[in-house]
Amino acid sequence: VRGKEEEEYIEPEIDVYIPERARLANILCYQPDGLTDDELLERRIEAVQFMVDLCDKRETVKRHRIKRTKTEPTVGSKSPDARSERRPNSDLFPLLMQVSQCPDCVGDERLSFEERTFKYSRPTVRNDHFDEQHLIEREQAQRRGEKMVCKHPTCRDLNQGHDLEFYNIDHFRAHVQEVHHITLRSSDQVHQRRLRKIRRRKMAIKQTIINGAV
Ligand SMILES: [Zn+2]
Ligand SMILES: [Zn+2]
């Protein structure tokens, strides 16, 4: 298979910053010589795993791209953040959010105004983002015994500039539902989805092994 063209082949520069994508690109592009069948199979299984993960992340990936293009050309130009600085939080970040906004990003001061108020295409896509980007962190915080908080700017204003505190994730979910009108997935729904994801991955690996054996 490898002919004369081999010498002229220039390995593409891999410049991706989604970790799964970078790993996948590495697996697919840098195939070292002299791998055993087992090693090849291992790489294929790994590639399939990353592809499954990437499918789950597609919308988040798109969002990162928006993030990057948005931050570059604003030098010297009047950004919406500068214009909006004088407006009160309750105006910029109303308690009643759009159904597909993220209740955690809205309180993240490291993000731009657009990122904080970003609307996903559907609430379910926002929930994918939330479960992936924030829920795991929140679960870890809960296990460390830390308080669940809402950092929504208007919630903080109403609470004398402090984060609103909750007993646990479910308590936080109820607040987000009641005050911000955002429906996050329940613990049970999250659990079911995680099980499905594991099953899907197992199926994909099985399929790879079957195909590899032919
Ligand atoms: Zn978010
Ligand atoms: Zn809140």
Coordinates of C-alpha atoms in Angstrom, one line a residue, residues 14 16 18-30 43-44 46-52 54:
I14 CA -2.6 19.1 14.2
V16 CA -7.2 21.3 17.6
I18 CA -10.8 19.8 21.9
P19 CA -8.8 17.1 23.8
E20 CA -10.7 14.1 22.4
R21 CA -10.4 15.6 18.9
A22 CA -6.7 16.1 19.3
R23 CA -6.2 12.6 20.5
L24 CA -8.3 11.2 17.7
A25 CA -6.4 13.2 15.1
N26 CA -3.2 11.8 16.6
I27 CA -4.4 8.3 16.4
L28 CA -5.6 8.6 12.8
C29 CA -2.7 10.6 11.4
Y30 CA 0.4 9.3 13.2
R43 CA -5.8 2.1 18.5
R44 CA -9.0 1.5 16.6
E46 CA -9.5 4.1 21.2
A47 CA -10.4 6.0 18.1
V48 CA -14.0 4.7 18.3
Q49 CA -14.3 5.8 21.9
F50 CA -13.1 9.3 21.0
M51 CA -15.6 9.4 18.1
V52 CA -18.4 8.5 20.4
L54 CA -17.0 13.7 20.0

